[in-house]
Amino acid sequence: MIAGSLGSLGNCSGEDPDSPFSIYQIHESIFLPNNTLVTLCKSQQSGKVGPTLASNAHSLTHSSSKAQEKPSSSLQAMPLPPSSSSQRSPTKMLERVLSSRRYAPYADESAAENDAVADESKTKKHLPISFFTTRITNYLTRTGPVWPCLLVLAFVLLLIFSLIFNSRRFVCVSPYDPVSRTGFFGFDGLESDFGSLGVPWCKSKHGKAVEWTTKDLIKGLEMFVPIYETRPIKNNMYGMGFDHSFGLWFIAQWLKPDLMIESGAFKGHSTWVLRQAMPDTPIITLTPKHPGKFLKKGPAYVDGNCTYFTGKDFVDFGNVDWGKVMKKHGITDLSRVLIFFDDHQNELKRVKQALKAGFRHIIFEDNYDTGTGDHYSLRQICDQSYIRGGGHSCFKDSDEARIRSKRKKFWEKAVDIEELCGAGEAWWGVRGNMHDNFTKSSKKISYSEHFQNSRFVESILDVYWEVPPVAGPSLTHQTRYDPARAVIPIVEDGRYGLFNRLGLTRLDTSVFNGYTQMVYLEISKQ
């Protein structure tokens, strides 16, 4: 509202219908946004108010500054020249003015529509940040101590929904890299840790895979846990732990062979596992020392339906006349025979011997990773640069070297670059060596020989399958094998509910420390 000098822009004149000789005074002046001046004139005689419009009001700034210097009363005493506009339509003009004041900031509706978008964008663009912070502060001030309680409630709800939808529990986790190994709020760092350093997987001729699935393995675990709790050898130190015991039992039960052969029995635990899988199937055991000899010092297992080649009768697997043995047991289809090796011999040698005899289904218990173990394993043979997850760099400042050095501090079987690489940057096998017979025999091999060994295995292989760990380390509390070089477990980290339902919580944690990548092979038909 501008008073004072606006009198020079708008005039009040005309006759009062009730008092034709009355004098008008400026009652109120309004300057509209389209530079139109509206002056409300009041009759001194009757008190009626009527409008008059004054356009061409272009010197608003100048006039308003003068209005601050002169008192508004001087305008009210100013004589008003006659004006015919207010006389002709005072009521219509008044409605227009009042309408303008109440609603639209523009006297002309079309002008308002044309400038709406531009004005709105300017308003949004130039809103200061303090506008929003002030409003938030005012709101929090009004709510008082309620808003901190709301924040706490929101956090609690987020926590509950995270646990429900991601099935995560508070679990004990290995100290390696707490950030990446967190299983909280649905971030599967524990799961993603598996295989992060690569898992070399032997290629098969036709890309054939095993018939069973993870669901089959979980169902098998549910059946096997109660069986395992009845094992005669509770503390099978230096023998198979739970992971490999389950793997052997599951494969034997799935294949349902007509004859099972094991090379290396120790106290007889593996014989007991095979018997639980196939109660009526005959077993042939080749082992230097009869398991019964261990009964004098502690628990052992001797099977009544097993043919033992032990002591003076011991014969190495490669020297057995298998044609004669098969005929004695009435076996005509060698694809119905399952071979289990736990004798710590060169696995390439054993594959060639089994192939020569005509056997097709083989399990190796100790499938040692590159740089570890006392014999040349399938895992070592298939660790090649052209295979996904295979090959290594001996460069000490490489990413692999830094990661291995870090993991070595937390996993007993982890291998750093210093241990992995031998003279001439030889990383294959064990520092360029092909071990055999509990490391009693060892031979240096070139990378070219190592490469040819891999190509040979691929040429006769139909299936290569490593038994996965039963559960993640946060559940089993194992500290030996490095998950970065292992496949994803059957029961993943964080799935405590499943781990508990399967009965695995009833087992001592020490039984989960013997995982060494047990592998099943199916040799192609020759």
Steps between C-alpha positions, in 0.01 A plus 500: 500500500652831396368831642592863456646572160259263326253788502680646206430184302133438590217760512181504709218699339129474421172565664336318781150395385366586845698825527598639158727768640701274730875490494692169468815410686748219432390216722760239394743441213606158372780432252437177307784277360420603140588867575132603541411738782161464668385791715200463731324837547277580795225760498524747784123542502359146467803287594473286183810356343562468129802395292691671229787347295818672411726334242842610382629477857861447401680694768409278792839493653544872473155576635529256787825656614335837508209357692736419782599865527148651491227418750195318369265767638604747230348276237166483672465882492587518130214623269383239254425578136186360344506147352227341295621137536404465865172669430395258228567159668611527864347165603663298218836658561480431869430129440797476269731658752383290790526186289858586410597545861349174615624250242711548191816709527438608141218727384494310173439119523681414178812675621497290815481176301781600266740590781407222747764250389779756491417646840466158661838386369661821625347457843622138528840580362574779742361348820784519753611193692433687821128495410489122529730474803293760683180311435653172616640665812164657579325165457743319726471778758122465501509119531741521794646170628272288277717501187804322655263221605369477144855465365575220747175326407583525129842347559352212701246430225778503238695254711203265537411504130863439406516191718166371370555546127868404490494221761810641658603425857773644712775249436864461579699600193862446411702816565599532136384833359196573718356737239487259209416201723190657650175313457289774653222704336492258209852564371630153424865569560549160657369322194690718253823416686491148359699458179630858506852377420376262232393135497666308214252249363612221269334520160309196379473382141133583455428735790302236685392576858386287793134404526443617858418853615545706814152396613609137475808576709294675769259208513799265526644703787175465691528122467873473565541705818322245723704223335826684558420542868514119535851471354729265694806728469402826663842661478629415154814710518704487176198341334186625330289766664131562456514678160674215319312231691176648373639537146605133485169378649291715266679400178498131590131508585416691182699274264400175676798297370518122494851505648699759698881510512702717738874558495608622843278431802699604810277410799205405283288815513460520121402130495230575757372794290476284187314236697243755622439606139472145362422248776516189279759590236838323524809707573864442408756679719867547416702644790846414639383460861183314591250728682464233769855578613383841623246345739773450757548876528146622450187486285518352148264334254526159333229401252369145478416522127834643390795336324822639652831516317715598798817406683677215316214489248521867418522584128514849358202599288711522185626143541169320558371262235160666483367271230543204732352686801196615301435148380515373858236754608285441193546852362466527123420872465790706637289817480313353801814522715594799721866565584597708805860620538629624833856378465691825433638383168554700181144538371610515137658160551183364662278632219713324239492174701120515540460583133715203403291265717178635348352675806298817441386638838776634727510707821817664632481597867799737516480724195763746619516855375800637309801549726373260769482128571722195481399381151418630152124556495227555241451854633869570437488341155203711394643824637585647160509855369250422223245367753276744682629544855834343413855620452706724727742790500816492709535880488528600867318831457205353311142510629510124551813528712348767722175307547679172573729666753201643683305174503798301622455662841155351547484165320742220588502348150526832315813536285683826438711578195826407675367147564325469164793587274828314479817554300443655158149608605377140487157500668343179356472188714688588816760763401554319168512150654277197439478324837407136549459247783484733801777714344739206517538543128523836326582605148564842344277562200496781250193708427478330162473158670245639744297637209507165318378322814197726503426438134515125558253512789260711295514248216366214714272692736121504489427651842707694754321600822653627823297427812409842646557580867197404707464852643674836513769573760278735703280198573759223530771719658761326287832685462704271271403516132484838327147571368652716226613178329184297560158472340189642670392276791178301514375702798613855441625734769218672685248216452512396862138387495572236236828406667315440824206319338736251334644414841848631420509706820514174696840413355830607648666776298820294466332265249476783244875567478596227251381642168746452211280525188392134469431435129287259300602401146311318232733364234365491147426163347804378308 
